[in-house]
Coordinates of C-alpha atoms in Angstrom, one line a residue:
X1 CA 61.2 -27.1 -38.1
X2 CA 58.8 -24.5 -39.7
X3 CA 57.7 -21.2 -38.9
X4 CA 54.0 -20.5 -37.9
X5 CA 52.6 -16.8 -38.0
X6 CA 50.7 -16.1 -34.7
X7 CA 48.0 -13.1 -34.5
X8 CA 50.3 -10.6 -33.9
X9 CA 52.1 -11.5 -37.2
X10 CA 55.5 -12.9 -35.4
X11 CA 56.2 -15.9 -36.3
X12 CA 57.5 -18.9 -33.9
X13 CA 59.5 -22.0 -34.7
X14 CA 57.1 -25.8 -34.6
X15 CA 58.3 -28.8 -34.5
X16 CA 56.9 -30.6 -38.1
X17 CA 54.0 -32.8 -37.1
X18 CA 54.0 -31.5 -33.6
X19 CA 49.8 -31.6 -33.1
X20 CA 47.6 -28.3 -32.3
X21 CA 46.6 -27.8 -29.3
X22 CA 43.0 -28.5 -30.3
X23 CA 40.3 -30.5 -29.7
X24 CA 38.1 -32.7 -31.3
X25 CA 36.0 -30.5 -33.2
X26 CA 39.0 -28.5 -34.9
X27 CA 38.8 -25.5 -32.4
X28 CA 41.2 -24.8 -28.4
X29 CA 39.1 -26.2 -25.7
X30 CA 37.8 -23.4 -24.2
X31 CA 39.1 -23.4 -20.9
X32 CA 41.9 -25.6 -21.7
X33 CA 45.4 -24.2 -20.4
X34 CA 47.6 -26.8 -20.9
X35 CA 48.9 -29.1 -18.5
X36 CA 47.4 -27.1 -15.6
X37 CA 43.8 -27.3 -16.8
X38 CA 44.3 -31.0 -17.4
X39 CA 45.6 -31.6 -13.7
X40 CA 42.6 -29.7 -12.5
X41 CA 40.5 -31.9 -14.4
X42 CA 42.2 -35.3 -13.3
X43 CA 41.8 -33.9 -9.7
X44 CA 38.4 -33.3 -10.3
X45 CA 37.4 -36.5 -11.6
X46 CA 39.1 -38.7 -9.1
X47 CA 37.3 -36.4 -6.4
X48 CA 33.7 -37.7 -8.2
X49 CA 35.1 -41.1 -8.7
X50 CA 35.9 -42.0 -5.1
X51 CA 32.1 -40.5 -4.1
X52 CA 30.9 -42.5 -7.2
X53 CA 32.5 -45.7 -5.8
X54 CA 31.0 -45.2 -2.4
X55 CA 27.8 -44.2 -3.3
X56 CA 27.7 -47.4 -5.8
X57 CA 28.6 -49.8 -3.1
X58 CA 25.8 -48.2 -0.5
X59 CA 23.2 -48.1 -3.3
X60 CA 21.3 -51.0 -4.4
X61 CA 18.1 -53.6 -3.2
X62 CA 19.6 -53.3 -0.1
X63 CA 20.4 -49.4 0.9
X64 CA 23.3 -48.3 3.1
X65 CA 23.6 -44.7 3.6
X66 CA 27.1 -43.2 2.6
X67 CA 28.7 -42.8 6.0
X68 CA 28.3 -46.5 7.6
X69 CA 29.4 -47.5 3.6
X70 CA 32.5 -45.4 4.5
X71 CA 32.7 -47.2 7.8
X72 CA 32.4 -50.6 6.9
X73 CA 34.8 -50.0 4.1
X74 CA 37.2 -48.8 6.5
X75 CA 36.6 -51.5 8.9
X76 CA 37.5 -53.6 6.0
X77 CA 40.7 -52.4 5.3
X78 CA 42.0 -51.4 8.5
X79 CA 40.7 -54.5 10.5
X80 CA 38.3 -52.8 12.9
X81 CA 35.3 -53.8 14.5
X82 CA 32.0 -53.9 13.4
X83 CA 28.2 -54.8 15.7
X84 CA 26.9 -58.4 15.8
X85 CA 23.9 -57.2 14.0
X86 CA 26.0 -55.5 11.2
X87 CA 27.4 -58.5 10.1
X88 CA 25.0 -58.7 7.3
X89 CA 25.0 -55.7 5.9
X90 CA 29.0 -55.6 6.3
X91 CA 28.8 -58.6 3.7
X92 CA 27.0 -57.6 1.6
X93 CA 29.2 -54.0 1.6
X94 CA 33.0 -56.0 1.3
X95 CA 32.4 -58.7 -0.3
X96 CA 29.8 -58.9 -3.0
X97 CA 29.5 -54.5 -4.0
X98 CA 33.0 -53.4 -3.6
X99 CA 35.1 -55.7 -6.1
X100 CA 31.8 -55.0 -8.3
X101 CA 32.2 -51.8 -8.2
X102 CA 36.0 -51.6 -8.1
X103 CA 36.0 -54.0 -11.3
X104 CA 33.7 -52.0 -13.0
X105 CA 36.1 -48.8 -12.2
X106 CA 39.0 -50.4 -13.4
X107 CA 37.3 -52.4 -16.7
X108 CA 35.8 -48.7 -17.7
X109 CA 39.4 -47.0 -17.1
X110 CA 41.3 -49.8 -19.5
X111 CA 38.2 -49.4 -22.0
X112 CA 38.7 -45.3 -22.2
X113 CA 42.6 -46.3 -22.3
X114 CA 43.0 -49.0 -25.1
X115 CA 40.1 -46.9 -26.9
X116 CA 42.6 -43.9 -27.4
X117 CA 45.0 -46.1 -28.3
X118 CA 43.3 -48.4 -30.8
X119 CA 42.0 -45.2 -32.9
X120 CA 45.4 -43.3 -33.1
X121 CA 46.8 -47.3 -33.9
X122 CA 44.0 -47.6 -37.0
X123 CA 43.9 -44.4 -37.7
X124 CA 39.7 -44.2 -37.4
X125 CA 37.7 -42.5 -35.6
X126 CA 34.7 -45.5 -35.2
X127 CA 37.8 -47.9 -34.0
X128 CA 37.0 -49.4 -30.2
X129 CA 39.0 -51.9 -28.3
X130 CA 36.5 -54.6 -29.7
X131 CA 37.1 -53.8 -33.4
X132 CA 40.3 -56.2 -33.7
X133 CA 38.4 -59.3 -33.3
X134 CA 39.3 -59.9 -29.5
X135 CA 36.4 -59.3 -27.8
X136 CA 34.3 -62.2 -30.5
X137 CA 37.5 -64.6 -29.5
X138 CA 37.2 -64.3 -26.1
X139 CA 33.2 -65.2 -26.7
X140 CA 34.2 -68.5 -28.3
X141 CA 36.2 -69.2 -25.8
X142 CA 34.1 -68.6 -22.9
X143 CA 31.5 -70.2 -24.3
X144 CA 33.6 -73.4 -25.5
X145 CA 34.5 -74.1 -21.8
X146 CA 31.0 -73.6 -20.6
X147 CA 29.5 -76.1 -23.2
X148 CA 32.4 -78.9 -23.0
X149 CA 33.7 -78.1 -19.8
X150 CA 37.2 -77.5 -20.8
X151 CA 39.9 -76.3 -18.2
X152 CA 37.3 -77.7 -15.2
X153 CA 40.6 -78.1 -13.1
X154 CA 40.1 -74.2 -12.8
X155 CA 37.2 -74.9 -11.0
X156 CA 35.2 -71.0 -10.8
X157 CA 38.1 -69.3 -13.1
X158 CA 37.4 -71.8 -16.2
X159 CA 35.1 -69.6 -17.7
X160 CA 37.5 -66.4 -17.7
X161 CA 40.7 -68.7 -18.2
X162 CA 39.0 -69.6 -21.7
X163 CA 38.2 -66.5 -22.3
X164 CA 41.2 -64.7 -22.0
X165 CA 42.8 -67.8 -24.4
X166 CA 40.0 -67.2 -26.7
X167 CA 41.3 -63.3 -27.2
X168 CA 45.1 -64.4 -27.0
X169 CA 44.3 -66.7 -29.9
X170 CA 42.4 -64.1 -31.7
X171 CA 44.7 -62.0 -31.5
X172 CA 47.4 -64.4 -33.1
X173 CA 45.1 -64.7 -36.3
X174 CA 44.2 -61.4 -37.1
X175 CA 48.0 -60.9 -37.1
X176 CA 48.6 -63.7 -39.2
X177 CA 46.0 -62.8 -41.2
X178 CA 46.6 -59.2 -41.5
X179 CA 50.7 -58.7 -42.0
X180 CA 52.5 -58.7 -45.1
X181 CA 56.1 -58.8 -46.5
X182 CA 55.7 -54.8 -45.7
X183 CA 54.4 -54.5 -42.2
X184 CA 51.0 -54.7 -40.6
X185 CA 48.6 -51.3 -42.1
X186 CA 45.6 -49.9 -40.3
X187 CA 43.6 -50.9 -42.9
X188 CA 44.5 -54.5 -43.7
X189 CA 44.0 -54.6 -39.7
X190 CA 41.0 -53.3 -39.1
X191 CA 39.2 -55.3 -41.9
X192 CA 41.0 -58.3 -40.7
X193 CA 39.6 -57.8 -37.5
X194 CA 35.9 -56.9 -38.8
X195 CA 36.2 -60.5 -41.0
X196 CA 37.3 -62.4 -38.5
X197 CA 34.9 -61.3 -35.5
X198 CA 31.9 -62.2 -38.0
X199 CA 33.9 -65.4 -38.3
X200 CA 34.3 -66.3 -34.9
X201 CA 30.6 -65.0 -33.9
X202 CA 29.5 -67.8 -36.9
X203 CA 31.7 -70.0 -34.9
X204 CA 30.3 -69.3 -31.4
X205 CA 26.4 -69.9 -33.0
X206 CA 27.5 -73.2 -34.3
X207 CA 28.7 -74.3 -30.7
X208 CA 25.3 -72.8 -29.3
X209 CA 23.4 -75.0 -31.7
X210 CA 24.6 -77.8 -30.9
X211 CA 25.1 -77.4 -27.3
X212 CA 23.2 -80.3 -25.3
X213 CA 21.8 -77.6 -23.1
X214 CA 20.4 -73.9 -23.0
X215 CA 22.9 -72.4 -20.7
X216 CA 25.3 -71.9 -23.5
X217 CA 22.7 -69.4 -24.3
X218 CA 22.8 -67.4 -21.2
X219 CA 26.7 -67.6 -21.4
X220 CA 26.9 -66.4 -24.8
X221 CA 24.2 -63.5 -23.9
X222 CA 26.6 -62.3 -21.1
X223 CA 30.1 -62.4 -22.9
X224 CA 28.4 -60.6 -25.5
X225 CA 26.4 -57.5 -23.4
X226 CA 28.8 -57.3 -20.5
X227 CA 28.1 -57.6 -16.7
X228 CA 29.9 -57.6 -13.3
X229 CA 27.3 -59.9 -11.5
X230 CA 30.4 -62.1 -11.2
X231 CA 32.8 -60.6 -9.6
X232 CA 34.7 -61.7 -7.0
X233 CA 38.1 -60.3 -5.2
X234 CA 39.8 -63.6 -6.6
X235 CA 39.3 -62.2 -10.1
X236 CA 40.1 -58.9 -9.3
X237 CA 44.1 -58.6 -9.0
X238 CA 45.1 -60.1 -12.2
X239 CA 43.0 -57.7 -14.3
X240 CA 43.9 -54.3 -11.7
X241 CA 47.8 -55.0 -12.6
X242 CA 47.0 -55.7 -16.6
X243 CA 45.5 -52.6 -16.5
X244 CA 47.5 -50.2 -14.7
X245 CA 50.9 -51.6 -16.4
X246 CA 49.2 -51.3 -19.9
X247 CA 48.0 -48.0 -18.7
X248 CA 51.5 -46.6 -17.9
X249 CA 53.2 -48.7 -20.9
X250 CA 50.6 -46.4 -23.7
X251 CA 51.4 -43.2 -21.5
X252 CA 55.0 -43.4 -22.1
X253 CA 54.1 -43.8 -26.0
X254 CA 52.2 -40.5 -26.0
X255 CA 54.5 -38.7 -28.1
X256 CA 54.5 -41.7 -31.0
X257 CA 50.9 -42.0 -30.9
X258 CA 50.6 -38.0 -31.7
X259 CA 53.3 -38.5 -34.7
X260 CA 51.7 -41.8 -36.0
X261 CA 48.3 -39.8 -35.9
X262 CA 49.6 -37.7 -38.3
X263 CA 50.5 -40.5 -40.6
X264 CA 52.9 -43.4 -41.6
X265 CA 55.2 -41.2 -44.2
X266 CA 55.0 -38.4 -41.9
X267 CA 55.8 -40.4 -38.6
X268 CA 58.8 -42.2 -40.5
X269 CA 59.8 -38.5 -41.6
X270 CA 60.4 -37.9 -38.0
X271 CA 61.6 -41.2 -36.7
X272 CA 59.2 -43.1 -35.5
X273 CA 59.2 -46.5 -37.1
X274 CA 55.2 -47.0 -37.0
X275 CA 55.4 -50.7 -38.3
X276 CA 57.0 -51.8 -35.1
X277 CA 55.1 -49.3 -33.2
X278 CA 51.8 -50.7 -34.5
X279 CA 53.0 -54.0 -33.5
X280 CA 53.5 -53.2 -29.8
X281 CA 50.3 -51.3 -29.8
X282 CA 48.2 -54.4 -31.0
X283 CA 49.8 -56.7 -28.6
X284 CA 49.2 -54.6 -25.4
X285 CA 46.0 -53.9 -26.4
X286 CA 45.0 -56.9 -27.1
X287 CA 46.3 -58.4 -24.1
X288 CA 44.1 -55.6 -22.0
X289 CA 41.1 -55.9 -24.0
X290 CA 41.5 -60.0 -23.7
X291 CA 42.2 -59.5 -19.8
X292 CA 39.0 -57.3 -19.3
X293 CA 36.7 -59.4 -21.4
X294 CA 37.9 -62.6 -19.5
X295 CA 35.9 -60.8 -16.2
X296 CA 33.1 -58.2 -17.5
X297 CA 32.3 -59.6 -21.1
X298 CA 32.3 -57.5 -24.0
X299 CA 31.0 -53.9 -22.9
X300 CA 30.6 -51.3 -26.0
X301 CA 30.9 -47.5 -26.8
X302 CA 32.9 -46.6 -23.7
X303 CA 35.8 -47.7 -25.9
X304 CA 34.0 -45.5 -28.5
X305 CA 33.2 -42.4 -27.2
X306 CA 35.1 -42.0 -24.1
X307 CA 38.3 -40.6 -26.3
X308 CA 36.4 -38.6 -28.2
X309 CA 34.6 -36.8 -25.1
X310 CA 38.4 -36.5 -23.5
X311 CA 39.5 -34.8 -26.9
X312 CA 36.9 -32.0 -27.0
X313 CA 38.0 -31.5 -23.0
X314 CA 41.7 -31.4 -23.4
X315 CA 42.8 -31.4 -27.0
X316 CA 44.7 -34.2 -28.6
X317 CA 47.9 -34.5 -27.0
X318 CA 47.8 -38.0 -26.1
X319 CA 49.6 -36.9 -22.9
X320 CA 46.7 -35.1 -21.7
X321 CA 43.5 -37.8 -23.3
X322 CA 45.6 -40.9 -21.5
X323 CA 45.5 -38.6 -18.3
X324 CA 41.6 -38.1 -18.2
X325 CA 40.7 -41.0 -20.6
X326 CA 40.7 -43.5 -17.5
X327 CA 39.3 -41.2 -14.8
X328 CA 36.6 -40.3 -17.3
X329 CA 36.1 -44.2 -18.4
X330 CA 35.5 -45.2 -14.9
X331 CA 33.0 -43.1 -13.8
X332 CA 31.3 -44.1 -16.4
X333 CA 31.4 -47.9 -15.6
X334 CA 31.0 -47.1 -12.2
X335 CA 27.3 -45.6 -13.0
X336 CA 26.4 -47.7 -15.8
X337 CA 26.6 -50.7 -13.8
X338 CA 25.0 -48.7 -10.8
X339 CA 22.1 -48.2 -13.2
X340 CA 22.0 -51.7 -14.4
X341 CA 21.7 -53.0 -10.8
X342 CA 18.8 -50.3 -9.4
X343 CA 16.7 -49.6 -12.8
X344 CA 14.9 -52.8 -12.9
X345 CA 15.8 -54.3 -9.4
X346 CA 16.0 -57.2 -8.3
X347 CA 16.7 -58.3 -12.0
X348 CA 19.8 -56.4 -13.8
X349 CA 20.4 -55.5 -17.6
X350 CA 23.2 -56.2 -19.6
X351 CA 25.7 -53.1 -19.1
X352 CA 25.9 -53.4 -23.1
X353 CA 22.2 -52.0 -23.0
X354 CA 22.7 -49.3 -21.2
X355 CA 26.2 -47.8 -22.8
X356 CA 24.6 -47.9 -26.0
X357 CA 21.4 -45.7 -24.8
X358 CA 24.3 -43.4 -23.1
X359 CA 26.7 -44.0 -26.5
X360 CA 24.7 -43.6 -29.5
X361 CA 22.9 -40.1 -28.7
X362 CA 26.5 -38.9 -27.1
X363 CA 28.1 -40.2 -29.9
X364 CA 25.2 -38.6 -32.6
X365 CA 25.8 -35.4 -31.4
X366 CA 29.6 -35.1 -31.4
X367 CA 29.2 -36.5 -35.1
X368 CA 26.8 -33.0 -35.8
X369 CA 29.5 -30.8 -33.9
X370 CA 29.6 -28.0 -36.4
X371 CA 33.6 -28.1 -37.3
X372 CA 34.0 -31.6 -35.9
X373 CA 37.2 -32.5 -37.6
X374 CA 38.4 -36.0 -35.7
X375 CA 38.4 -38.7 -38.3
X376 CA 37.4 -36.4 -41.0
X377 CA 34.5 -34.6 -42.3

């Protein structure tokens, strides 16, 4: 314990290494009250993600206005009956839109969820859930299986099979790689990662060049940009339960992740043995990140900039950012992949387009925060 002099000189006892109630830029949110303001703002944001989610599914070439969305929807899940002549339309609503839009929900909530926990893991502020090599893993893979036809007794779930192997056996290298007789640092990590995504990118280009066809071009451009143009409800459980588990697994490790922020000689001070904790971070997060990229492709700055954002709202208590962090990283999805379909209709852009004209200004400005603190100077 220590003492810590308030404004009206008293002084109150602290926990050692028990975080500030601050936010990203050094200073209290300002309307931040604790785990009251934080509820408001998760009840808030699930409000605007379910109209986001039905607004998404009635927008698009074809328009459906919100109300007969809501209908159809309901008709959908509660088995009720639709018109002869809506038969169409009700297609186009339940089957190709909603697990779209639902996948793009649930891949932008794991994205704002592994981000938090990758950069309290690393210990840098620029760390995303691609940074560890997974996401250019997954790329071989995909693209190994759509140029040699590997795992064709999958028949439409090859291409995500191999990916998610690609990630899992990415993940086993930059381990290898990366630990020592000592443990597994942030730093040795993220460089391993760095090296060996450039590694398996030169990798992926050699298998391009001498594919026997162009469409290991078109695979390769969408495992690299993202998109949800194929999504299907068959690919839609596995990734839903990854999510949400991982997603409760990293909330229950809130209090860790605030001590291991602080450091490794501090966190070992106060019992947290961050060694194994970093260990079980990388795993889980790896096996998200691998799970997501097997169905959207590699999608960048939500990751990024999402925690950050969720800091400056509610501080740094991991309790609160992995509270908002998925709310907040699925709205986003939801409307970047909205965009993507409507801006240049009937053709779409890779979603890895558009979160970097959202990310890089969003993320510019944060930077030139006057006091931002997170990650340093």
């Amino acid at each position: 314990m220590r003492l810590v002099s308030t404004r009206s000189g008293e002084t109150r006892d602290r926990p050692v290494g028990d975080p500030p109630d601050r936010g990203a830029d050094g200073r209290r949110p300002r309307w931040s009250a604790g785990s009251g303001w934080t509820a408001a703002m998760a009840a808030a944001l699930a409000v605007v993600l379910g109209v986001s989610v039905v607004l998404a599914i009635g927008l698009g070439s074809a328009v459906v206005p919100p109300a007969e969305t809501a209908r159809y929807l309901w008709a959908a899940v509660s088995g009720g009956a639709i018109q002869a002549d809506e038969v169409t339309r009700y297609q186009i609503i339940w089957q190709i839109r909603t697990p779209r839009v639902l996948l793009a929900a649930v891949v932008g909530a794991g994205l704002g969820v592994v981000g938090v926990a990758v950069q309290a893991m690393v210990r840098n502020a620029l760390a995303d859930p691609f940074i560890l090599g997974v996401s250019s893993g997954a790329s071989v893979g995909a693209v190994a299986v759509g140029v040699f036809g590997a795992l064709s007794a999958l028949g439409v779930y090859a291409v995500s099979a191999g990916a998610f192997l690609g990630a899992l056996v990415a993940t086993l290298l930059v381990y290898l790689v990366a630990s020592t007789p000592t443990g597994v640092t942030p730093l040795r990590l993220v460089l391993t990662g760095v090296a060996m995504s450039f590694g398996f990118q030169a990798v992926m280009s050699v298998i391009v060049y001498f594919a026997p066809s162009s469409e290991a071009t078109g695979t390769v451009l969408y495992w690299t940009m993202g998109g949800f143009g194929a999504a299907t409800w068959g690919s839609f459980p596995v990734v839903v339960a990854v999510v949400v588990a991982g997603t409760v697994v990293l909330r229950g490790f809130a209090r860790p992740l605030d001590v291991m922020a602080l450091g490794d000689e501090t966190a070992a001070s106060l019992g947290v043995d961050t060694d194994r904790l970093r260990k079980g971070l990388f795993v889980l997060t790896a096996v998200m990140t691998g799970a997501m990229v097997a169905v959207s492709g590699a999608i960048g700055f939500v990751g990024l900039v999402v925690p950050h954002v969720v800091r400056i709202a509610v501080g740094a208590d991991h309790r609160r950012v992995l509270t908002i962090a998925p709310l907040a990283g699925a709205v986003l999805m939801v409307w970047v992949d909205l965009i993507s379909r409507v801006l240049v209709a009937p053709r779409e852009l890779p979603l890895g387009v558009i979160t970097a004209l959202v990310g890089v200004p969003v993320f510019i400005t944060l930077m030139r925060r006057r006091g931002y603190l997170f990650g340093g100077r």
